[in-house]
């Protein structure tokens, strides 16, 4: 333990060690179907956690419950020490949680800039009085927004930053994914949820996008990431720890190599353990 840690009192040390996200007994039912079954899950600040499991195991349902798209049937969600169970999506977003979706949610006729700024709409002034009578402030806000969007895009790709005012529909798949991640990051969240970011991309594009995400993470070391992925090479490369779901329940947890060797995980994926 460091000298600084030695000087911390009990409550301060406990607060420092507390997870950024803690879910206890999280349950989601759709009629008679239990999509999440009393799930306990925690994520430390700055951690990159992989959430894996067969199709239908509850991974995206977990994201939807966490971000307020679904109201949990039971259990509790704490984020940064605050109970956020049952909050609306806007309130969850304000609390510092942002996400991407497996299927693209870009507005393709809109520009890259417009799509990124959709993620920052809660910080922008929209009133008619502001827009009509405070033209100087409006211009400053617009210039700041352009700078923020360009800076984010440049973190991923200089060519993408140069295409800030091109329609998103003119971009290839990897750049569309980059724009979606920029939109999630523009409000500087503390927790970023990535739902199968490699979907629809080639192996080369996947590797390039993961390089981008790790570069963003290096620039923001406090950023916490939970990533859902079916590409196990991505999970092995990106994550420090994995949680494996099956039928809404957690069946394994730990470093990738440990969970990949787990017989229960092998049976969930393959129907039988590897001999």
PDB file of C-alpha atoms in Angstrom:
ATOM      1  CA  UNK A   1       0.000   0.000   0.000  1.00  0.00           C
ATOM      2  CA  UNK A   2       1.337   3.464  -0.832  1.00  0.00           C
ATOM      3  CA  UNK A   3       2.119   6.107   1.765  1.00  0.00           C
ATOM      4  CA  UNK A   4      -0.781   8.193   0.466  1.00  0.00           C
ATOM      5  CA  UNK A   5      -3.149   5.258   0.920  1.00  0.00           C
ATOM      6  CA  UNK A   6      -1.834   4.723   4.477  1.00  0.00           C
ATOM      7  CA  UNK A   7      -2.957   8.233   5.427  1.00  0.00           C
ATOM      8  CA  UNK A   8      -6.571   7.661   4.291  1.00  0.00           C
ATOM      9  CA  UNK A   9      -9.164   7.003   6.967  1.00  0.00           C
ATOM     10  CA  UNK A  10     -11.589   4.069   6.691  1.00  0.00           C
ATOM     11  CA  UNK A  11     -14.473   5.881   4.935  1.00  0.00           C
ATOM     12  CA  UNK A  12     -12.128   7.625   2.484  1.00  0.00           C
ATOM     13  CA  UNK A  13     -10.381   4.366   1.601  1.00  0.00           C
ATOM     14  CA  UNK A  14     -13.739   2.622   1.174  1.00  0.00           C
ATOM     15  CA  UNK A  15     -14.996   5.410  -1.128  1.00  0.00           C
ATOM     16  CA  UNK A  16     -11.829   5.243  -3.235  1.00  0.00           C
ATOM     17  CA  UNK A  17     -12.234   1.482  -3.643  1.00  0.00           C
ATOM     18  CA  UNK A  18     -15.980   1.623  -4.380  1.00  0.00           C
ATOM     19  CA  UNK A  19     -16.940   0.517  -7.899  1.00  0.00           C
ATOM     20  CA  UNK A  20     -18.130   3.140 -10.352  1.00  0.00           C
ATOM     21  CA  UNK A  21     -21.050   0.884 -11.333  1.00  0.00           C
ATOM     22  CA  UNK A  22     -22.664  -1.674  -9.033  1.00  0.00           C
ATOM     23  CA  UNK A  23     -25.730  -3.723  -9.914  1.00  0.00           C
ATOM     24  CA  UNK A  24     -27.320  -5.937  -7.270  1.00  0.00           C
ATOM     25  CA  UNK A  25     -30.031  -8.492  -7.971  1.00  0.00           C
ATOM     26  CA  UNK A  26     -30.840  -6.855 -11.309  1.00  0.00           C
ATOM     27  CA  UNK A  27     -33.829  -8.611 -12.851  1.00  0.00           C
ATOM     28  CA  UNK A  28     -35.725  -8.027 -16.096  1.00  0.00           C
ATOM     29  CA  UNK A  29     -38.833 -10.008 -16.985  1.00  0.00           C
ATOM     30  CA  UNK A  30     -40.843  -9.898 -20.181  1.00  0.00           C
ATOM     31  CA  UNK A  31     -43.983 -11.753 -19.171  1.00  0.00           C
ATOM     32  CA  UNK A  32     -42.804 -15.260 -18.341  1.00  0.00           C
ATOM     33  CA  UNK A  33     -39.367 -14.735 -19.875  1.00  0.00           C
ATOM     34  CA  UNK A  34     -36.565 -13.829 -17.460  1.00  0.00           C
ATOM     35  CA  UNK A  35     -33.992 -11.880 -19.512  1.00  0.00           C
ATOM     36  CA  UNK A  36     -31.877 -10.887 -16.498  1.00  0.00           C
ATOM     37  CA  UNK A  37     -31.950 -13.137 -13.461  1.00  0.00           C
ATOM     38  CA  UNK A  38     -30.835 -11.450 -10.227  1.00  0.00           C
ATOM     39  CA  UNK A  39     -27.612 -10.236 -11.826  1.00  0.00           C
ATOM     40  CA  UNK A  40     -24.835  -8.922  -9.590  1.00  0.00           C
ATOM     41  CA  UNK A  41     -22.203  -6.973 -11.507  1.00  0.00           C
ATOM     42  CA  UNK A  42     -19.660  -4.283 -10.684  1.00  0.00           C
ATOM     43  CA  UNK A  43     -17.247  -2.203 -12.744  1.00  0.00           C
ATOM     44  CA  UNK A  44     -14.310  -0.274 -11.309  1.00  0.00           C
ATOM     45  CA  UNK A  45     -13.508   3.228 -12.475  1.00  0.00           C
ATOM     46  CA  UNK A  46     -11.083   3.135 -15.390  1.00  0.00           C
ATOM     47  CA  UNK A  47     -11.715  -0.555 -16.081  1.00  0.00           C
ATOM     48  CA  UNK A  48     -12.466  -2.029 -19.494  1.00  0.00           C
ATOM     49  CA  UNK A  49     -14.935  -4.847 -18.885  1.00  0.00           C
ATOM     50  CA  UNK A  50     -16.009  -7.367 -21.508  1.00  0.00           C
ATOM     51  CA  UNK A  51     -19.615  -8.579 -21.402  1.00  0.00           C
ATOM     52  CA  UNK A  52     -19.928 -11.805 -23.374  1.00  0.00           C
ATOM     53  CA  UNK A  53     -22.279 -14.725 -23.823  1.00  0.00           C
ATOM     54  CA  UNK A  54     -24.313 -16.558 -26.475  1.00  0.00           C
ATOM     55  CA  UNK A  55     -27.046 -14.810 -28.444  1.00  0.00           C
ATOM     56  CA  UNK A  56     -30.041 -14.111 -26.220  1.00  0.00           C
ATOM     57  CA  UNK A  57     -28.038 -14.290 -22.999  1.00  0.00           C
ATOM     58  CA  UNK A  58     -29.148 -10.832 -21.807  1.00  0.00           C
ATOM     59  CA  UNK A  59     -26.199  -8.619 -22.741  1.00  0.00           C
ATOM     60  CA  UNK A  60     -28.054  -5.909 -24.682  1.00  0.00           C
ATOM     61  CA  UNK A  61     -30.976  -6.188 -22.254  1.00  0.00           C
ATOM     62  CA  UNK A  62     -28.522  -5.263 -19.507  1.00  0.00           C
ATOM     63  CA  UNK A  63     -27.471  -2.157 -21.447  1.00  0.00           C
ATOM     64  CA  UNK A  64     -31.118  -1.244 -22.049  1.00  0.00           C
ATOM     65  CA  UNK A  65     -31.973  -1.565 -18.356  1.00  0.00           C
ATOM     66  CA  UNK A  66     -28.863   0.327 -17.289  1.00  0.00           C
ATOM     67  CA  UNK A  67     -29.605   3.244 -19.635  1.00  0.00           C
ATOM     68  CA  UNK A  68     -33.297   3.481 -18.743  1.00  0.00           C
ATOM     69  CA  UNK A  69     -34.767   2.126 -21.975  1.00  0.00           C
ATOM     70  CA  UNK A  70     -36.256  -0.720 -19.927  1.00  0.00           C
ATOM     71  CA  UNK A  71     -37.454  -0.424 -16.341  1.00  0.00           C
ATOM     72  CA  UNK A  72     -35.981  -3.214 -14.233  1.00  0.00           C
ATOM     73  CA  UNK A  73     -38.401  -5.702 -12.690  1.00  0.00           C
ATOM     74  CA  UNK A  74     -36.204  -5.883  -9.606  1.00  0.00           C
ATOM     75  CA  UNK A  75     -32.803  -5.082  -8.177  1.00  0.00           C
ATOM     76  CA  UNK A  76     -30.747  -1.933  -7.818  1.00  0.00           C
ATOM     77  CA  UNK A  77     -28.281   0.042  -9.943  1.00  0.00           C
ATOM     78  CA  UNK A  78     -25.779   2.373  -8.271  1.00  0.00           C
ATOM     79  CA  UNK A  79     -23.554   4.673 -10.327  1.00  0.00           C
ATOM     80  CA  UNK A  80     -20.844   6.784  -8.710  1.00  0.00           C
ATOM     81  CA  UNK A  81     -22.485   6.095  -5.364  1.00  0.00           C
ATOM     82  CA  UNK A  82     -25.927   7.252  -6.507  1.00  0.00           C
ATOM     83  CA  UNK A  83     -28.989   5.053  -6.935  1.00  0.00           C
ATOM     84  CA  UNK A  84     -30.066   5.435 -10.580  1.00  0.00           C
ATOM     85  CA  UNK A  85     -32.526   2.548 -10.651  1.00  0.00           C
ATOM     86  CA  UNK A  86     -35.519   3.446 -12.796  1.00  0.00           C
ATOM     87  CA  UNK A  87     -34.219   6.803 -14.029  1.00  0.00           C
ATOM     88  CA  UNK A  88     -35.270   7.969 -17.501  1.00  0.00           C
ATOM     89  CA  UNK A  89     -32.670   7.733 -20.300  1.00  0.00           C
ATOM     90  CA  UNK A  90     -32.066  11.508 -20.226  1.00  0.00           C
ATOM     91  CA  UNK A  91     -31.309  11.400 -16.500  1.00  0.00           C
ATOM     92  CA  UNK A  92     -28.971   8.421 -16.922  1.00  0.00           C
ATOM     93  CA  UNK A  93     -27.176  10.316 -19.690  1.00  0.00           C
ATOM     94  CA  UNK A  94     -26.829  13.397 -17.470  1.00  0.00           C
ATOM     95  CA  UNK A  95     -25.401  11.192 -14.734  1.00  0.00           C
ATOM     96  CA  UNK A  96     -22.507  10.302 -17.043  1.00  0.00           C
ATOM     97  CA  UNK A  97     -23.413   7.096 -18.902  1.00  0.00           C
ATOM     98  CA  UNK A  98     -23.394   7.025 -22.715  1.00  0.00           C
ATOM     99  CA  UNK A  99     -23.722   4.194 -25.198  1.00  0.00           C
ATOM    100  CA  UNK A 100     -23.602   3.024 -28.777  1.00  0.00           C
ATOM    101  CA  UNK A 101     -25.942   0.491 -30.387  1.00  0.00           C
ATOM    102  CA  UNK A 102     -25.285  -2.684 -32.333  1.00  0.00           C
ATOM    103  CA  UNK A 103     -27.303  -1.372 -35.268  1.00  0.00           C
ATOM    104  CA  UNK A 104     -26.344   2.064 -36.539  1.00  0.00           C
ATOM    105  CA  UNK A 105     -28.439   4.902 -35.111  1.00  0.00           C
ATOM    106  CA  UNK A 106     -26.935   7.637 -37.284  1.00  0.00           C
ATOM    107  CA  UNK A 107     -29.182  10.034 -39.183  1.00  0.00           C
ATOM    108  CA  UNK A 108     -27.565   9.404 -42.554  1.00  0.00           C
ATOM    109  CA  UNK A 109     -28.846  12.533 -44.391  1.00  0.00           C
ATOM    110  CA  UNK A 110     -27.410  14.757 -41.620  1.00  0.00           C
ATOM    111  CA  UNK A 111     -23.768  15.817 -41.501  1.00  0.00           C
ATOM    112  CA  UNK A 112     -21.131  14.224 -39.313  1.00  0.00           C
ATOM    113  CA  UNK A 113     -21.215  17.384 -37.176  1.00  0.00           C
ATOM    114  CA  UNK A 114     -24.997  17.215 -36.723  1.00  0.00           C
ATOM    115  CA  UNK A 115     -24.835  13.560 -35.723  1.00  0.00           C
ATOM    116  CA  UNK A 116     -22.113  14.191 -33.146  1.00  0.00           C
ATOM    117  CA  UNK A 117     -23.945  17.188 -31.681  1.00  0.00           C
ATOM    118  CA  UNK A 118     -27.083  15.122 -31.131  1.00  0.00           C
ATOM    119  CA  UNK A 119     -25.082  13.651 -28.267  1.00  0.00           C
ATOM    120  CA  UNK A 120     -24.535  17.125 -26.802  1.00  0.00           C
ATOM    121  CA  UNK A 121     -28.063  18.499 -27.121  1.00  0.00           C
ATOM    122  CA  UNK A 122     -28.586  18.707 -23.353  1.00  0.00           C
ATOM    123  CA  UNK A 123     -25.762  21.272 -23.097  1.00  0.00           C
ATOM    124  CA  UNK A 124     -26.882  23.462 -25.976  1.00  0.00           C
ATOM    125  CA  UNK A 125     -29.175  26.488 -25.662  1.00  0.00           C
ATOM    126  CA  UNK A 126     -32.248  25.983 -27.848  1.00  0.00           C
ATOM    127  CA  UNK A 127     -34.578  28.812 -26.843  1.00  0.00           C
ATOM    128  CA  UNK A 128     -35.913  31.250 -29.445  1.00  0.00           C
ATOM    129  CA  UNK A 129     -34.793  34.271 -27.398  1.00  0.00           C
ATOM    130  CA  UNK A 130     -31.243  32.956 -27.201  1.00  0.00           C
ATOM    131  CA  UNK A 131     -31.131  32.191 -30.925  1.00  0.00           C
ATOM    132  CA  UNK A 132     -32.691  35.517 -32.028  1.00  0.00           C
ATOM    133  CA  UNK A 133     -31.367  38.065 -29.548  1.00  0.00           C
ATOM    134  CA  UNK A 134     -28.041  36.649 -28.371  1.00  0.00           C
ATOM    135  CA  UNK A 135     -26.406  36.175 -31.729  1.00  0.00           C
ATOM    136  CA  UNK A 136     -22.856  36.623 -30.432  1.00  0.00           C
ATOM    137  CA  UNK A 137     -23.350  33.969 -27.754  1.00  0.00           C
ATOM    138  CA  UNK A 138     -24.984  31.699 -30.324  1.00  0.00           C
ATOM    139  CA  UNK A 139     -21.982  32.083 -32.630  1.00  0.00           C
ATOM    140  CA  UNK A 140     -19.546  31.324 -29.798  1.00  0.00           C
ATOM    141  CA  UNK A 141     -21.552  28.237 -28.842  1.00  0.00           C
ATOM    142  CA  UNK A 142     -21.559  27.065 -32.449  1.00  0.00           C
ATOM    143  CA  UNK A 143     -17.795  27.617 -32.846  1.00  0.00           C
ATOM    144  CA  UNK A 144     -17.137  25.719 -29.613  1.00  0.00           C
ATOM    145  CA  UNK A 145     -19.352  22.864 -30.794  1.00  0.00           C
ATOM    146  CA  UNK A 146     -17.531  22.662 -34.133  1.00  0.00           C
ATOM    147  CA  UNK A 147     -14.187  22.626 -32.341  1.00  0.00           C
ATOM    148  CA  UNK A 148     -15.307  19.869 -29.964  1.00  0.00           C
ATOM    149  CA  UNK A 149     -16.679  17.721 -32.805  1.00  0.00           C
ATOM    150  CA  UNK A 150     -13.563  18.216 -34.934  1.00  0.00           C
ATOM    151  CA  UNK A 151     -11.250  17.410 -32.026  1.00  0.00           C
ATOM    152  CA  UNK A 152     -13.139  14.207 -31.247  1.00  0.00           C
ATOM    153  CA  UNK A 153     -13.211  13.126 -34.890  1.00  0.00           C
ATOM    154  CA  UNK A 154      -9.483  13.819 -35.226  1.00  0.00           C
ATOM    155  CA  UNK A 155      -8.812  11.513 -32.277  1.00  0.00           C
ATOM    156  CA  UNK A 156     -10.061   8.707 -34.484  1.00  0.00           C
ATOM    157  CA  UNK A 157      -9.101   9.830 -37.962  1.00  0.00           C
ATOM    158  CA  UNK A 158      -7.788  13.098 -39.448  1.00  0.00           C
ATOM    159  CA  UNK A 159      -9.693  12.463 -42.671  1.00  0.00           C
ATOM    160  CA  UNK A 160     -12.921  12.093 -40.693  1.00  0.00           C
ATOM    161  CA  UNK A 161     -12.323  15.465 -39.038  1.00  0.00           C
ATOM    162  CA  UNK A 162     -11.920  16.999 -42.492  1.00  0.00           C
ATOM    163  CA  UNK A 163     -15.335  15.616 -43.487  1.00  0.00           C
ATOM    164  CA  UNK A 164     -17.220  17.179 -40.591  1.00  0.00           C
ATOM    165  CA  UNK A 165     -19.853  18.707 -42.857  1.00  0.00           C
ATOM    166  CA  UNK A 166     -20.292  15.750 -45.198  1.00  0.00           C
ATOM    167  CA  UNK A 167     -23.465  13.668 -44.894  1.00  0.00           C
ATOM    168  CA  UNK A 168     -22.969  10.662 -42.617  1.00  0.00           C
ATOM    169  CA  UNK A 169     -24.452   8.484 -45.351  1.00  0.00           C
ATOM    170  CA  UNK A 170     -21.377   9.087 -47.530  1.00  0.00           C
ATOM    171  CA  UNK A 171     -19.052   7.443 -44.970  1.00  0.00           C
ATOM    172  CA  UNK A 172     -17.920   3.828 -44.979  1.00  0.00           C
ATOM    173  CA  UNK A 173     -18.862   1.520 -42.095  1.00  0.00           C
ATOM    174  CA  UNK A 174     -15.798   2.089 -39.930  1.00  0.00           C
ATOM    175  CA  UNK A 175     -16.192   5.880 -40.076  1.00  0.00           C
ATOM    176  CA  UNK A 176     -19.884   5.575 -39.247  1.00  0.00           C
ATOM    177  CA  UNK A 177     -18.910   3.589 -36.159  1.00  0.00           C
ATOM    178  CA  UNK A 178     -16.378   6.265 -35.286  1.00  0.00           C
ATOM    179  CA  UNK A 179     -19.056   8.955 -35.545  1.00  0.00           C
ATOM    180  CA  UNK A 180     -21.352   6.965 -33.245  1.00  0.00           C
ATOM    181  CA  UNK A 181     -18.600   6.675 -30.651  1.00  0.00           C
ATOM    182  CA  UNK A 182     -17.821  10.397 -31.004  1.00  0.00           C
ATOM    183  CA  UNK A 183     -21.492  11.144 -30.379  1.00  0.00           C
ATOM    184  CA  UNK A 184     -21.354   9.066 -27.201  1.00  0.00           C
ATOM    185  CA  UNK A 185     -18.133  10.760 -26.041  1.00  0.00           C
ATOM    186  CA  UNK A 186     -19.005  14.390 -26.782  1.00  0.00           C
ATOM    187  CA  UNK A 187     -20.717  14.833 -23.416  1.00  0.00           C
ATOM    188  CA  UNK A 188     -17.571  13.479 -21.645  1.00  0.00           C
ATOM    189  CA  UNK A 189     -19.249  10.496 -19.949  1.00  0.00           C
ATOM    190  CA  UNK A 190     -17.653   8.587 -17.108  1.00  0.00           C
ATOM    191  CA  UNK A 191     -18.954   5.249 -18.414  1.00  0.00           C
ATOM    192  CA  UNK A 192     -19.073   4.282 -22.100  1.00  0.00           C
ATOM    193  CA  UNK A 193     -21.135   1.274 -23.189  1.00  0.00           C
ATOM    194  CA  UNK A 194     -20.183  -0.228 -26.554  1.00  0.00           C
ATOM    195  CA  UNK A 195     -22.641  -2.723 -28.047  1.00  0.00           C
ATOM    196  CA  UNK A 196     -20.815  -4.858 -30.633  1.00  0.00           C
ATOM    197  CA  UNK A 197     -18.794  -2.015 -32.187  1.00  0.00           C
ATOM    198  CA  UNK A 198     -17.233  -4.413 -34.710  1.00  0.00           C
ATOM    199  CA  UNK A 199     -20.579  -5.531 -36.187  1.00  0.00           C
ATOM    200  CA  UNK A 200     -20.573  -5.345 -39.990  1.00  0.00           C
ATOM    201  CA  UNK A 201     -16.847  -4.680 -40.290  1.00  0.00           C
ATOM    202  CA  UNK A 202     -13.923  -6.644 -41.687  1.00  0.00           C
ATOM    203  CA  UNK A 203     -11.139  -7.986 -39.483  1.00  0.00           C
ATOM    204  CA  UNK A 204      -8.854  -5.163 -40.600  1.00  0.00           C
ATOM    205  CA  UNK A 205     -11.480  -2.519 -39.874  1.00  0.00           C
ATOM    206  CA  UNK A 206     -12.158  -4.106 -36.487  1.00  0.00           C
ATOM    207  CA  UNK A 207      -8.492  -3.982 -35.521  1.00  0.00           C
ATOM    208  CA  UNK A 208      -8.273  -0.362 -36.672  1.00  0.00           C
ATOM    209  CA  UNK A 209     -11.343   0.653 -34.658  1.00  0.00           C
ATOM    210  CA  UNK A 210     -10.046  -1.101 -31.545  1.00  0.00           C
ATOM    211  CA  UNK A 211      -6.762   0.800 -31.963  1.00  0.00           C
ATOM    212  CA  UNK A 212      -8.834   3.990 -32.030  1.00  0.00           C
ATOM    213  CA  UNK A 213     -10.761   3.077 -28.887  1.00  0.00           C
ATOM    214  CA  UNK A 214      -7.577   2.219 -26.997  1.00  0.00           C
ATOM    215  CA  UNK A 215      -6.093   5.539 -28.125  1.00  0.00           C
ATOM    216  CA  UNK A 216      -9.138   7.394 -26.797  1.00  0.00           C
ATOM    217  CA  UNK A 217      -8.886   5.419 -23.570  1.00  0.00           C
ATOM    218  CA  UNK A 218      -5.200   6.336 -23.221  1.00  0.00           C
ATOM    219  CA  UNK A 219      -6.128  10.012 -23.568  1.00  0.00           C
ATOM    220  CA  UNK A 220      -8.904   9.602 -20.965  1.00  0.00           C
ATOM    221  CA  UNK A 221      -7.521   7.145 -18.399  1.00  0.00           C
ATOM    222  CA  UNK A 222     -10.486   7.640 -16.048  1.00  0.00           C
ATOM    223  CA  UNK A 223     -12.954   6.591 -18.758  1.00  0.00           C
ATOM    224  CA  UNK A 224     -14.643   3.310 -17.891  1.00  0.00           C
ATOM    225  CA  UNK A 225     -15.780   1.052 -20.741  1.00  0.00           C
ATOM    226  CA  UNK A 226     -18.088  -1.952 -20.904  1.00  0.00           C
ATOM    227  CA  UNK A 227     -17.946  -3.677 -24.293  1.00  0.00           C
ATOM    228  CA  UNK A 228     -20.261  -6.348 -25.695  1.00  0.00           C
ATOM    229  CA  UNK A 229     -18.546  -8.362 -28.401  1.00  0.00           C
ATOM    230  CA  UNK A 230     -18.832 -11.731 -30.147  1.00  0.00           C
ATOM    231  CA  UNK A 231     -15.293 -11.420 -31.546  1.00  0.00           C
ATOM    232  CA  UNK A 232     -13.230 -13.085 -28.834  1.00  0.00           C
ATOM    233  CA  UNK A 233      -9.955 -11.709 -30.167  1.00  0.00           C
ATOM    234  CA  UNK A 234     -11.373  -8.241 -29.501  1.00  0.00           C
ATOM    235  CA  UNK A 235     -12.373  -9.188 -25.962  1.00  0.00           C
ATOM    236  CA  UNK A 236      -8.973 -10.744 -25.275  1.00  0.00           C
ATOM    237  CA  UNK A 237      -7.137  -7.696 -26.544  1.00  0.00           C
ATOM    238  CA  UNK A 238      -9.342  -4.957 -25.100  1.00  0.00           C
ATOM    239  CA  UNK A 239     -10.491  -6.059 -21.662  1.00  0.00           C
ATOM    240  CA  UNK A 240      -9.006  -6.516 -18.234  1.00  0.00           C
ATOM    241  CA  UNK A 241     -11.912  -8.655 -16.995  1.00  0.00           C
ATOM    242  CA  UNK A 242     -14.920 -10.435 -18.488  1.00  0.00           C
ATOM    243  CA  UNK A 243     -18.401 -11.275 -17.255  1.00  0.00           C
ATOM    244  CA  UNK A 244     -20.147 -14.139 -19.038  1.00  0.00           C
ATOM    245  CA  UNK A 245     -23.945 -14.294 -19.194  1.00  0.00           C
ATOM    246  CA  UNK A 246     -26.166 -17.198 -20.135  1.00  0.00           C
ATOM    247  CA  UNK A 247     -29.972 -17.086 -19.937  1.00  0.00           C
ATOM    248  CA  UNK A 248     -29.689 -13.821 -18.022  1.00  0.00           C
ATOM    249  CA  UNK A 249     -27.451 -15.217 -15.286  1.00  0.00           C
ATOM    250  CA  UNK A 250     -23.751 -14.660 -14.645  1.00  0.00           C
ATOM    251  CA  UNK A 251     -21.963 -17.978 -15.148  1.00  0.00           C
ATOM    252  CA  UNK A 252     -18.320 -16.833 -15.019  1.00  0.00           C
ATOM    253  CA  UNK A 253     -16.206 -13.805 -14.245  1.00  0.00           C
ATOM    254  CA  UNK A 254     -12.496 -13.058 -14.477  1.00  0.00           C
ATOM    255  CA  UNK A 255      -9.661 -12.495 -16.990  1.00  0.00           C
ATOM    256  CA  UNK A 256     -10.402 -13.622 -20.546  1.00  0.00           C
ATOM    257  CA  UNK A 257      -8.139 -16.671 -20.524  1.00  0.00           C
ATOM    258  CA  UNK A 258      -9.694 -17.932 -17.294  1.00  0.00           C
ATOM    259  CA  UNK A 259     -13.291 -17.612 -18.480  1.00  0.00           C
ATOM    260  CA  UNK A 260     -12.418 -19.063 -21.906  1.00  0.00           C
ATOM    261  CA  UNK A 261     -11.123 -22.182 -20.140  1.00  0.00           C
ATOM    262  CA  UNK A 262     -14.203 -22.481 -17.929  1.00  0.00           C
ATOM    263  CA  UNK A 263     -16.219 -25.641 -18.711  1.00  0.00           C
ATOM    264  CA  UNK A 264     -19.531 -23.903 -18.053  1.00  0.00           C
ATOM    265  CA  UNK A 265     -18.632 -21.154 -20.542  1.00  0.00           C
ATOM    266  CA  UNK A 266     -17.574 -23.698 -23.156  1.00  0.00           C
ATOM    267  CA  UNK A 267     -20.839 -25.579 -22.739  1.00  0.00           C
ATOM    268  CA  UNK A 268     -22.852 -22.349 -23.042  1.00  0.00           C
ATOM    269  CA  UNK A 269     -21.178 -21.511 -26.338  1.00  0.00           C
ATOM    270  CA  UNK A 270     -20.610 -24.956 -27.825  1.00  0.00           C
ATOM    271  CA  UNK A 271     -23.158 -27.204 -26.115  1.00  0.00           C
ATOM    272  CA  UNK A 272     -20.341 -29.194 -24.537  1.00  0.00           C
ATOM    273  CA  UNK A 273     -16.991 -28.521 -22.934  1.00  0.00           C
ATOM    274  CA  UNK A 274     -13.822 -28.747 -25.006  1.00  0.00           C
ATOM    275  CA  UNK A 275     -12.008 -31.987 -24.192  1.00  0.00           C
TER     276      UNK A 275
END
